[in-house]
Amino acid sequence: MTITSTQEQLAGTAALRFPAGFRWGAATASYQIEGAATEDGRMPSIWDTFSRTPGRVFEGHSGDVACDHYHRYRDDVALMAQLGLGTYRFSLAWPRIKPDGSGPVNPRGLDFYDRLVDELLTHGIDPMVTLYHWDLPQVLEDRGGWTNRDTAHYLADLAAAAVDRLGDRVATWTTLNEPWCSAFLGYASGDHAPGRQDPKAAFEAVHHLMLGHGLAVRALRAGGAREVSLTLNLTDSRPANPADPHDVAAARQIDGLQNRLFLEPALRGRYPQDMLALFERFGAADVIRPGDLDVIAAPIDLLGVNYYQPALVRARIGATCGLPNPGTEGAEFVRQNAPVTAMDWPVDPTGLSGLLLRLAADYPETPLMVTENGAAYADVVEDGRVADADRVAYLDGHLRAAHAAIEGGADLRGYLAWSLMDNFEWGYGYGKRFGLVHVDYDTQRRVPKDSAHWYAAVIGRNGLD
Ligand code: IFM
Protein backbone atom coordinates (compact mmCIF):
# COMPACT_ATOMS: atom_id res chain seq x y z
CA MET A 1 0.00 0.00 0.00
CA THR A 2 1.26 3.48 -0.81
CA ILE A 3 1.71 6.12 1.84
CA THR A 4 -0.88 8.31 0.11
CA SER A 5 -3.56 5.69 0.27
CA THR A 6 -2.82 5.05 3.97
CA GLN A 7 -3.21 8.75 4.63
CA GLU A 8 -6.45 8.85 2.67
CA GLN A 9 -7.76 5.96 4.70
CA LEU A 10 -6.83 7.50 8.03
CA ALA A 11 -8.26 10.83 6.93
CA GLY A 12 -11.54 9.08 6.29
CA THR A 13 -11.76 9.83 2.60
CA ALA A 14 -11.83 6.32 1.20
CA ALA A 15 -14.49 3.62 1.39
CA LEU A 16 -13.06 0.35 2.55
CA ARG A 17 -14.04 -3.23 3.19
CA PHE A 18 -12.59 -5.74 5.64
CA PRO A 19 -11.60 -9.26 4.67
CA ALA A 20 -14.34 -11.85 4.35
CA GLY A 21 -14.94 -13.54 7.70
CA PHE A 22 -13.68 -10.56 9.72
CA ARG A 23 -15.16 -10.84 13.22
CA TRP A 24 -17.13 -7.87 14.51
CA GLY A 25 -18.29 -7.51 18.06
CA ALA A 26 -18.20 -5.78 21.40
CA ALA A 27 -16.78 -6.52 24.82
CA THR A 28 -17.70 -6.22 28.49
CA ALA A 29 -16.46 -7.65 31.80
CA SER A 30 -18.27 -9.36 34.65
CA TYR A 31 -17.77 -6.92 37.52
CA GLN A 32 -18.42 -3.96 35.25
CA ILE A 33 -21.91 -5.04 34.15
CA GLU A 34 -23.36 -7.99 36.04
CA GLY A 35 -24.46 -6.65 39.43
CA ALA A 36 -26.16 -9.38 41.52
CA ALA A 37 -23.14 -9.23 43.76
CA THR A 38 -24.52 -11.49 46.46
CA GLU A 39 -26.80 -13.73 44.43
CA ASP A 40 -26.66 -17.46 43.82
CA GLY A 41 -23.68 -18.04 46.03
CA ARG A 42 -21.35 -15.34 44.69
CA MET A 43 -18.82 -14.22 47.28
CA PRO A 44 -16.85 -10.96 47.35
CA SER A 45 -14.09 -10.19 44.91
CA ILE A 46 -11.25 -7.77 45.49
CA TRP A 47 -13.34 -5.15 43.66
CA ASP A 48 -16.21 -5.53 46.13
CA THR A 49 -13.78 -4.88 48.95
CA PHE A 50 -11.99 -2.07 47.15
CA SER A 51 -15.15 -0.23 46.17
CA ARG A 52 -16.40 -0.42 49.75
CA THR A 53 -13.19 1.19 51.00
CA PRO A 54 -13.80 4.94 51.38
CA GLY A 55 -11.96 7.09 48.90
CA ARG A 56 -11.04 4.33 46.46
CA VAL A 57 -13.77 4.65 43.82
CA PHE A 58 -15.41 7.82 42.50
CA GLU A 59 -18.32 8.79 44.77
CA GLY A 60 -18.21 5.40 46.46
CA HIS A 61 -19.68 3.60 43.45
CA SER A 62 -19.55 -0.18 43.31
CA GLY A 63 -20.52 -3.05 41.02
CA ASP A 64 -23.31 -4.20 43.36
CA VAL A 65 -25.97 -3.50 40.74
CA ALA A 66 -23.97 -2.16 37.78
CA CYS A 67 -26.03 -2.71 34.59
CA ASP A 68 -27.99 -5.50 36.24
CA HIS A 69 -26.94 -7.66 33.32
CA TYR A 70 -27.23 -10.78 35.49
CA HIS A 71 -31.00 -10.35 35.32
CA ARG A 72 -31.30 -8.51 32.01
CA TYR A 73 -28.97 -10.60 29.89
CA ARG A 74 -31.77 -11.72 27.55
CA ASP A 75 -32.66 -8.15 26.62
CA ASP A 76 -28.97 -7.30 26.32
CA VAL A 77 -28.38 -10.19 23.95
CA ALA A 78 -31.40 -9.10 21.89
CA LEU A 79 -29.81 -5.66 21.68
CA MET A 80 -26.54 -7.21 20.51
CA ALA A 81 -28.44 -9.06 17.81
CA GLN A 82 -30.11 -5.83 16.69
CA LEU A 83 -26.66 -4.30 16.29
CA GLY A 84 -25.57 -7.27 14.22
CA LEU A 85 -22.72 -8.31 16.51
CA GLY A 86 -21.12 -11.57 15.45
CA THR A 87 -18.97 -11.95 18.57
CA TYR A 88 -19.57 -11.00 22.18
CA ARG A 89 -16.60 -10.99 24.52
CA PHE A 90 -17.44 -11.25 28.22
CA SER A 91 -15.66 -12.46 31.33
CA LEU A 92 -16.49 -14.97 34.03
CA ALA A 93 -16.85 -13.87 37.64
CA TRP A 94 -14.46 -16.17 39.47
CA PRO A 95 -16.22 -15.59 42.84
CA ARG A 96 -19.50 -16.79 41.30
CA ILE A 97 -18.01 -19.98 39.97
CA LYS A 98 -15.63 -20.75 42.83
CA PRO A 99 -16.85 -18.65 45.75
CA ASP A 100 -13.94 -19.70 47.94
CA GLY A 101 -11.43 -19.21 45.15
CA SER A 102 -9.87 -22.62 45.05
CA GLY A 103 -12.50 -25.03 46.28
CA PRO A 104 -15.56 -26.67 44.77
CA VAL A 105 -17.48 -25.28 41.84
CA ASN A 106 -20.72 -23.47 42.61
CA PRO A 107 -23.02 -24.86 39.90
CA ARG A 108 -25.39 -21.88 40.18
CA GLY A 109 -22.52 -19.60 39.22
CA LEU A 110 -21.82 -21.55 36.05
CA ASP A 111 -25.56 -21.82 35.34
CA PHE A 112 -25.64 -18.11 34.59
CA TYR A 113 -22.94 -18.38 31.92
CA ASP A 114 -24.60 -21.49 30.57
CA ARG A 115 -27.82 -19.52 30.04
CA LEU A 116 -25.94 -16.57 28.58
CA VAL A 117 -24.03 -18.74 26.11
CA ASP A 118 -27.23 -20.44 24.97
CA GLU A 119 -28.94 -17.11 24.52
CA LEU A 120 -26.04 -15.82 22.43
CA LEU A 121 -25.98 -18.88 20.24
CA THR A 122 -29.73 -18.69 19.73
CA HIS A 123 -29.14 -15.22 18.29
CA GLY A 124 -26.22 -16.35 16.14
CA ILE A 125 -23.60 -14.57 18.25
CA ASP A 126 -20.28 -16.29 19.04
CA PRO A 127 -19.43 -16.21 22.74
CA MET A 128 -15.81 -15.31 23.52
CA VAL A 129 -15.00 -16.01 27.16
CA THR A 130 -12.31 -14.29 29.24
CA LEU A 131 -11.43 -16.23 32.37
CA TYR A 132 -10.00 -13.37 34.38
CA HIS A 133 -10.91 -9.71 34.04
CA TRP A 134 -9.78 -8.53 37.49
CA ASP A 135 -12.39 -9.82 39.94
CA LEU A 136 -10.18 -12.08 42.02
CA PRO A 137 -11.99 -13.75 44.94
CA GLN A 138 -11.17 -11.77 48.06
CA VAL A 139 -10.30 -14.98 49.91
CA LEU A 140 -7.42 -15.50 47.49
CA GLU A 141 -6.18 -11.96 48.00
CA ASP A 142 -6.25 -12.69 51.74
CA ARG A 143 -3.71 -15.42 50.96
CA GLY A 144 -1.48 -13.05 48.97
CA GLY A 145 -3.44 -12.69 45.74
CA TRP A 146 -1.23 -12.66 42.67
CA THR A 147 1.91 -12.55 44.80
CA ASN A 148 1.08 -16.13 45.78
CA ARG A 149 2.11 -18.75 43.22
CA ASP A 150 -0.90 -20.89 44.15
CA THR A 151 -3.21 -18.32 42.56
CA ALA A 152 -1.80 -19.25 39.15
CA HIS A 153 -2.80 -22.88 39.74
CA TYR A 154 -6.25 -21.84 40.93
CA LEU A 155 -6.77 -19.93 37.69
CA ALA A 156 -6.04 -23.14 35.81
CA ASP A 157 -8.63 -24.93 37.99
CA LEU A 158 -11.15 -22.26 37.08
CA ALA A 159 -10.28 -22.76 33.40
CA ALA A 160 -10.83 -26.50 33.70
CA ALA A 161 -14.23 -26.07 35.36
CA ALA A 162 -15.35 -23.47 32.83
CA VAL A 163 -14.28 -25.38 29.73
CA ASP A 164 -15.82 -28.54 31.11
CA ARG A 165 -19.21 -26.85 31.38
CA LEU A 166 -19.14 -24.43 28.43
CA GLY A 167 -16.54 -25.87 26.06
CA ASP A 168 -19.08 -27.71 23.94
CA ARG A 169 -20.51 -24.31 22.88
CA VAL A 170 -17.71 -21.77 23.44
CA ALA A 171 -14.98 -21.94 20.81
CA THR A 172 -12.83 -18.95 21.77
CA TRP A 173 -11.24 -18.53 25.18
CA THR A 174 -9.01 -15.82 26.65
CA THR A 175 -7.02 -16.47 29.78
CA LEU A 176 -6.29 -12.96 31.10
CA ASN A 177 -7.40 -9.47 30.33
CA GLU A 178 -4.62 -6.89 30.64
CA PRO A 179 -2.26 -8.43 33.20
CA TRP A 180 -0.36 -5.11 33.19
CA CYS A 181 -3.34 -3.52 34.96
CA SER A 182 -3.75 -6.39 37.41
CA ALA A 183 -0.09 -6.20 38.39
CA PHE A 184 0.83 -2.54 38.26
CA LEU A 185 -2.45 -0.76 39.00
CA GLY A 186 -3.34 -3.41 41.58
CA TYR A 187 -0.03 -3.90 43.36
CA ALA A 188 2.20 -0.89 42.55
CA SER A 189 0.12 2.30 42.26
CA GLY A 190 -2.84 0.96 44.23
CA ASP A 191 -5.30 2.65 41.86
CA HIS A 192 -7.04 -0.66 41.31
CA ALA A 193 -7.97 -3.48 43.66
CA PRO A 194 -6.43 -4.78 45.80
CA GLY A 195 -4.88 -1.33 46.21
CA ARG A 196 -1.40 -2.37 47.26
CA GLN A 197 1.67 -0.19 46.73
CA ASP A 198 4.63 -2.50 46.69
CA PRO A 199 6.94 -2.74 43.64
CA LYS A 200 8.21 -6.19 44.60
CA ALA A 201 4.65 -7.47 44.86
CA ALA A 202 3.86 -5.96 41.45
CA PHE A 203 6.66 -7.89 39.74
CA GLU A 204 5.75 -11.07 41.59
CA ALA A 205 2.19 -10.54 40.35
CA VAL A 206 3.42 -10.12 36.76
CA HIS A 207 5.10 -13.51 36.85
CA HIS A 208 2.28 -15.35 38.60
CA LEU A 209 -0.28 -13.86 36.22
CA MET A 210 1.78 -15.04 33.27
CA LEU A 211 2.27 -18.44 34.87
CA GLY A 212 -1.49 -18.59 35.45
CA HIS A 213 -1.97 -17.77 31.77
CA GLY A 214 0.27 -20.68 30.71
CA LEU A 215 -1.35 -23.13 33.12
CA ALA A 216 -4.81 -22.01 32.02
CA VAL A 217 -3.86 -22.52 28.35
CA ARG A 218 -2.93 -26.10 29.23
CA ALA A 219 -6.17 -26.66 31.09
CA LEU A 220 -8.24 -25.17 28.29
CA ARG A 221 -6.51 -27.34 25.69
CA ALA A 222 -6.96 -30.42 27.87
CA GLY A 223 -10.67 -29.56 28.01
CA GLY A 224 -10.87 -29.36 24.22
CA ALA A 225 -10.90 -25.57 23.74
CA ARG A 226 -10.66 -24.79 20.04
CA GLU A 227 -9.17 -21.29 20.09
CA VAL A 228 -7.11 -19.96 23.00
CA SER A 229 -5.87 -16.41 23.43
CA LEU A 230 -4.38 -13.82 25.75
CA THR A 231 -5.43 -10.17 25.80
CA LEU A 232 -2.86 -7.46 26.55
CA ASN A 233 -3.25 -3.70 26.79
CA LEU A 234 -0.50 -2.57 24.49
CA THR A 235 0.69 0.80 23.37
CA ASP A 236 2.74 2.37 20.63
CA SER A 237 5.58 3.94 22.62
CA ARG A 238 7.34 6.69 20.67
CA PRO A 239 10.27 8.92 21.54
CA ALA A 240 9.33 12.60 21.67
CA ASN A 241 12.49 13.35 19.72
CA PRO A 242 13.52 10.33 17.65
CA ALA A 243 16.92 11.91 17.10
CA ASP A 244 17.67 12.02 20.84
CA PRO A 245 19.08 8.67 22.07
CA HIS A 246 17.90 9.43 25.61
CA ASP A 247 14.31 9.84 24.41
CA VAL A 248 14.66 6.67 22.38
CA ALA A 249 15.88 4.80 25.47
CA ALA A 250 13.02 6.21 27.60
CA ALA A 251 10.43 5.14 25.01
CA ARG A 252 12.04 1.70 24.92
CA GLN A 253 11.73 1.46 28.69
CA ILE A 254 8.00 2.18 28.51
CA ASP A 255 7.70 -0.28 25.65
CA GLY A 256 9.40 -2.85 27.87
CA LEU A 257 7.10 -2.38 30.82
CA GLN A 258 3.87 -2.22 28.93
CA ASN A 259 4.50 -4.43 25.92
CA ARG A 260 7.60 -6.65 25.95
CA LEU A 261 7.24 -7.71 29.60
CA PHE A 262 4.13 -9.65 28.56
CA LEU A 263 4.62 -10.33 24.86
CA GLU A 264 8.05 -11.89 25.12
CA PRO A 265 7.32 -14.53 27.78
CA ALA A 266 3.99 -15.48 26.19
CA LEU A 267 5.20 -15.60 22.58
CA ARG A 268 8.94 -16.21 22.90
CA GLY A 269 9.38 -17.95 26.26
CA ARG A 270 11.69 -15.34 27.78
CA TYR A 271 11.65 -12.12 29.73
CA PRO A 272 13.64 -9.35 28.02
CA GLN A 273 16.98 -8.63 29.72
CA ASP A 274 15.99 -5.09 30.69
CA MET A 275 12.85 -6.42 32.35
CA LEU A 276 14.72 -9.21 34.13
CA ALA A 277 16.93 -6.49 35.55
CA LEU A 278 13.82 -4.90 37.06
CA PHE A 279 12.66 -8.20 38.59
CA GLU A 280 16.10 -8.32 40.21
CA ARG A 281 16.19 -4.68 41.25
CA PHE A 282 12.88 -5.02 43.09
CA GLY A 283 13.77 -8.35 44.69
CA ALA A 284 11.21 -10.40 42.78
CA ALA A 285 13.45 -12.51 40.52
CA ASP A 286 13.27 -15.63 42.67
CA VAL A 287 9.60 -16.20 41.83
CA ILE A 288 10.72 -17.20 38.31
CA ARG A 289 11.38 -20.94 38.63
CA PRO A 290 13.01 -23.30 36.14
CA GLY A 291 10.45 -24.47 33.60
CA ASP A 292 8.00 -21.62 34.20
CA LEU A 293 8.76 -19.89 30.93
CA ASP A 294 8.05 -23.09 28.98
CA VAL A 295 4.63 -23.20 30.60
CA ILE A 296 4.01 -19.51 29.91
CA ALA A 297 4.98 -19.87 26.26
CA ALA A 298 2.35 -22.53 25.52
CA PRO A 299 1.24 -21.73 21.97
CA ILE A 300 -1.84 -19.56 21.58
CA ASP A 301 -4.09 -19.15 18.56
CA LEU A 302 -4.80 -15.46 18.84
CA LEU A 303 -3.33 -12.42 20.55
CA GLY A 304 -5.96 -9.98 21.82
CA VAL A 305 -4.89 -6.35 21.51
CA ASN A 306 -6.54 -3.70 23.65
CA TYR A 307 -5.54 -0.32 22.30
CA TYR A 308 -6.68 3.11 23.42
CA GLN A 309 -3.80 5.58 23.04
CA PRO A 310 -0.13 5.83 22.09
CA ALA A 311 2.62 6.99 24.45
CA LEU A 312 4.91 9.88 23.58
CA VAL A 313 7.92 9.67 25.85
CA ARG A 314 10.95 11.78 26.61
CA ALA A 315 13.87 11.39 28.97
CA ARG A 316 14.15 13.82 31.83
CA ILE A 317 16.34 13.45 34.87
CA GLY A 318 14.30 13.40 38.05
CA ALA A 319 11.00 12.84 36.21
CA THR A 320 8.61 9.93 36.32
CA CYS A 321 6.23 9.33 33.49
CA GLY A 322 3.18 8.84 35.64
CA LEU A 323 2.89 5.17 34.74
CA PRO A 324 2.50 3.09 37.87
CA ASN A 325 5.35 0.83 36.83
CA PRO A 326 8.31 0.84 39.15
CA GLY A 327 11.34 1.35 36.94
CA THR A 328 10.11 4.31 34.91
CA GLU A 329 12.28 6.90 36.60
CA GLY A 330 13.80 9.33 34.14
CA ALA A 331 11.01 8.88 31.60
CA GLU A 332 8.23 11.38 31.14
CA PHE A 333 5.06 11.38 29.06
CA VAL A 334 4.72 14.33 26.74
CA ARG A 335 1.29 15.72 26.06
CA GLN A 336 0.39 15.11 22.45
CA ASN A 337 -1.09 17.65 20.15
CA ALA A 338 -4.29 15.65 19.74
CA PRO A 339 -7.90 15.80 20.89
CA VAL A 340 -8.60 13.91 24.10
CA THR A 341 -11.45 11.74 25.35
CA ALA A 342 -13.26 12.15 28.67
CA MET A 343 -10.45 10.05 30.18
CA ASP A 344 -8.00 12.73 28.98
CA TRP A 345 -6.51 10.12 26.65
CA PRO A 346 -5.19 11.43 23.32
CA VAL A 347 -6.99 10.24 20.22
CA ASP A 348 -4.42 9.01 17.72
CA PRO A 349 -5.40 6.08 15.50
CA THR A 350 -1.93 5.88 13.96
CA GLY A 351 -0.88 4.30 17.26
CA LEU A 352 -3.15 1.35 16.47
CA SER A 353 -1.84 0.81 12.96
CA GLY A 354 1.74 1.21 14.19
CA LEU A 355 1.17 -1.27 17.01
CA LEU A 356 -0.53 -3.88 14.82
CA LEU A 357 2.20 -3.66 12.19
CA ARG A 358 4.90 -3.98 14.83
CA LEU A 359 3.19 -7.07 16.30
CA ALA A 360 2.86 -8.53 12.81
CA ALA A 361 6.57 -7.96 12.23
CA ASP A 362 7.76 -9.26 15.61
CA TYR A 363 5.34 -12.19 16.01
CA PRO A 364 4.24 -13.03 12.47
CA GLU A 365 2.97 -16.48 13.44
CA THR A 366 0.32 -15.14 15.85
CA PRO A 367 -3.00 -13.89 14.46
CA LEU A 368 -4.31 -10.70 16.06
CA MET A 369 -7.67 -9.43 17.17
CA VAL A 370 -8.50 -6.00 18.54
CA THR A 371 -10.34 -7.13 21.66
CA GLU A 372 -10.96 -3.61 23.01
CA ASN A 373 -10.96 -0.16 21.47
CA GLY A 374 -13.25 2.74 22.21
CA ALA A 375 -13.62 6.02 24.01
CA ALA A 376 -15.41 7.66 26.92
CA TYR A 377 -17.29 10.88 26.28
CA ALA A 378 -19.74 12.90 28.36
CA ASP A 379 -22.83 11.55 26.62
CA VAL A 380 -26.31 12.87 27.28
CA VAL A 381 -29.70 11.57 26.22
CA GLU A 382 -31.77 14.25 24.52
CA ASP A 383 -35.19 13.44 23.13
CA GLY A 384 -34.39 9.75 23.37
CA ARG A 385 -31.17 10.08 21.38
CA VAL A 386 -27.46 10.20 22.20
CA ALA A 387 -25.63 12.17 19.51
CA ASP A 388 -22.08 10.95 20.14
CA ALA A 389 -20.37 12.16 16.98
CA ASP A 390 -17.02 12.22 18.81
CA ARG A 391 -17.24 8.47 19.51
CA VAL A 392 -18.21 7.77 15.90
CA ALA A 393 -15.14 9.74 14.78
CA TYR A 394 -12.95 7.82 17.23
CA LEU A 395 -14.20 4.43 16.04
CA ASP A 396 -14.07 5.42 12.39
CA GLY A 397 -10.46 6.57 12.71
CA HIS A 398 -9.39 3.43 14.53
CA LEU A 399 -11.14 1.13 12.08
CA ARG A 400 -9.36 2.90 9.25
CA ALA A 401 -6.11 2.37 11.13
CA ALA A 402 -6.91 -1.31 11.63
CA HIS A 403 -7.68 -1.64 7.95
CA ALA A 404 -4.42 0.07 7.03
CA ALA A 405 -2.58 -2.45 9.19
CA ILE A 406 -4.31 -5.32 7.41
CA GLU A 407 -3.28 -3.83 4.08
CA GLY A 408 0.23 -3.57 5.46
CA GLY A 409 0.29 -7.29 6.21
CA ALA A 410 -1.11 -7.67 9.74
CA ASP A 411 -3.16 -10.83 10.20
CA LEU A 412 -6.00 -9.09 12.01
CA ARG A 413 -9.00 -11.34 12.45
CA GLY A 414 -11.52 -9.09 14.17
CA TYR A 415 -12.45 -5.95 16.04
CA LEU A 416 -14.42 -5.69 19.29
CA ALA A 417 -15.58 -2.31 20.49
CA TRP A 418 -15.23 -1.36 24.14
CA SER A 419 -17.86 -1.41 25.31
CA LEU A 420 -21.26 -2.80 24.47
CA MET A 421 -22.81 -0.51 27.07
CA ASP A 422 -21.86 2.08 29.65
CA ASN A 423 -20.65 0.36 32.80
CA PHE A 424 -18.61 0.51 36.00
CA GLU A 425 -15.33 2.08 34.91
CA TRP A 426 -13.25 0.85 37.87
CA GLY A 427 -11.86 3.72 39.94
CA TYR A 428 -13.98 6.19 37.93
CA GLY A 429 -17.18 4.37 38.92
CA TYR A 430 -20.10 5.25 36.64
CA GLY A 431 -18.58 8.63 35.89
CA LYS A 432 -17.14 7.62 32.52
CA ARG A 433 -19.24 6.26 29.69
CA PHE A 434 -17.56 3.99 27.12
CA GLY A 435 -20.69 2.28 25.79
CA LEU A 436 -22.22 2.04 22.36
CA VAL A 437 -25.41 1.80 24.36
CA HIS A 438 -26.29 4.38 26.99
CA VAL A 439 -27.38 3.04 30.39
CA ASP A 440 -29.53 5.05 32.77
CA TYR A 441 -28.40 3.61 36.09
CA ASP A 442 -31.58 4.69 37.91
CA THR A 443 -33.98 2.96 35.56
CA GLN A 444 -31.62 0.54 33.74
CA ARG A 445 -33.04 1.84 30.49
CA ARG A 446 -30.77 1.16 27.52
CA VAL A 447 -30.59 3.65 24.64
CA PRO A 448 -28.39 2.77 21.67
CA LYS A 449 -26.26 5.82 20.93
CA ASP A 450 -25.71 7.15 17.41
CA SER A 451 -22.41 5.24 17.50
CA ALA A 452 -24.33 1.98 17.99
CA HIS A 453 -26.44 2.62 14.88
CA TRP A 454 -23.32 3.66 12.98
CA TYR A 455 -21.46 0.52 14.12
CA ALA A 456 -24.39 -1.69 13.08
CA ALA A 457 -24.14 -0.21 9.58
CA VAL A 458 -20.37 -0.80 9.53
CA ILE A 459 -20.90 -4.44 10.48
CA GLY A 460 -23.70 -4.78 7.92
CA ARG A 461 -21.45 -3.68 5.07
CA ASN A 462 -18.25 -5.16 6.52
CA GLY A 463 -16.52 -1.82 6.22
CA LEU A 464 -16.66 1.93 6.03
CA ASP A 465 -18.00 4.25 3.36
O1 IFM B 1 -13.02 -0.53 31.21
C1 IFM B 1 -11.73 -0.93 30.89
C2 IFM B 1 -11.67 -2.43 30.71
O2 IFM B 1 -12.13 -3.11 31.83
C3 IFM B 1 -10.25 -2.86 30.46
N1 IFM B 1 -9.66 -2.12 29.39
C4 IFM B 1 -9.79 -0.68 29.41
C5 IFM B 1 -11.24 -0.28 29.63
C6 IFM B 1 -11.36 1.25 29.64
O3 IFM B 1 -10.60 1.79 30.68
Coordinates of N, CA, C and O in Angstrom, one line a residue, residues 33-40 42 63-66 68-71 96:
I33 N -20.5 -5.1 34.6 CA -21.9 -5.0 34.1 C -22.9 -5.9 34.9 O -24.1 -5.6 34.9
E34 N -22.4 -7.0 35.6 CA -23.4 -8.0 36.0 C -24.3 -7.5 37.2 O -25.4 -7.8 37.2
G35 N -23.7 -6.9 38.2 CA -24.5 -6.7 39.4 C -24.7 -8.0 40.1 O -23.8 -8.9 40.1
A36 N -25.8 -8.1 40.8 CA -26.2 -9.4 41.5 C -25.0 -9.9 42.4 O -24.6 -11.1 42.3
A37 N -24.4 -9.0 43.1 CA -23.1 -9.2 43.8 C -23.2 -10.3 44.9 O -22.2 -10.9 45.2
T38 N -24.4 -10.5 45.4 CA -24.5 -11.5 46.5 C -25.5 -12.6 46.1 O -25.9 -13.4 47.0
E39 N -25.8 -12.7 44.8 CA -26.8 -13.7 44.4 C -26.2 -15.1 44.1 O -25.1 -15.2 43.5
D40 N -27.0 -16.1 44.3 CA -26.7 -17.5 43.8 C -25.3 -17.9 44.3 O -24.6 -18.6 43.5
R42 N -22.6 -16.1 45.0 CA -21.3 -15.3 44.7 C -20.8 -14.7 46.0 O -21.5 -14.2 46.8
G63 N -19.9 -2.2 42.0 CA -20.5 -3.1 41.0 C -21.7 -3.8 41.6 O -22.1 -4.8 41.0
D64 N -22.2 -3.4 42.7 CA -23.3 -4.2 43.4 C -24.5 -4.4 42.4 O -25.0 -5.5 42.4
V65 N -24.8 -3.4 41.7 CA -26.0 -3.5 40.7 C -25.5 -3.3 39.3 O -25.9 -4.0 38.4
A66 N -24.6 -2.4 39.1 CA -24.0 -2.2 37.8 C -25.1 -2.0 36.7 O -26.0 -1.3 36.9
D68 N -27.0 -4.5 35.9 CA -28.0 -5.5 36.2 C -28.1 -6.5 35.1 O -29.1 -7.2 34.9
H69 N -27.0 -6.7 34.5 CA -26.9 -7.7 33.3 C -27.3 -9.1 33.8 O -27.8 -9.9 33.0
Y70 N -27.0 -9.4 35.0 CA -27.2 -10.8 35.5 C -28.7 -11.1 35.3 O -29.1 -12.3 35.0
H71 N -29.6 -10.1 35.5 CA -31.0 -10.3 35.3 C -31.5 -9.9 33.9 O -32.6 -10.4 33.5
R96 N -18.2 -16.1 41.5 CA -19.5 -16.8 41.3 C -19.3 -18.3 41.1 O -20.1 -19.1 41.6

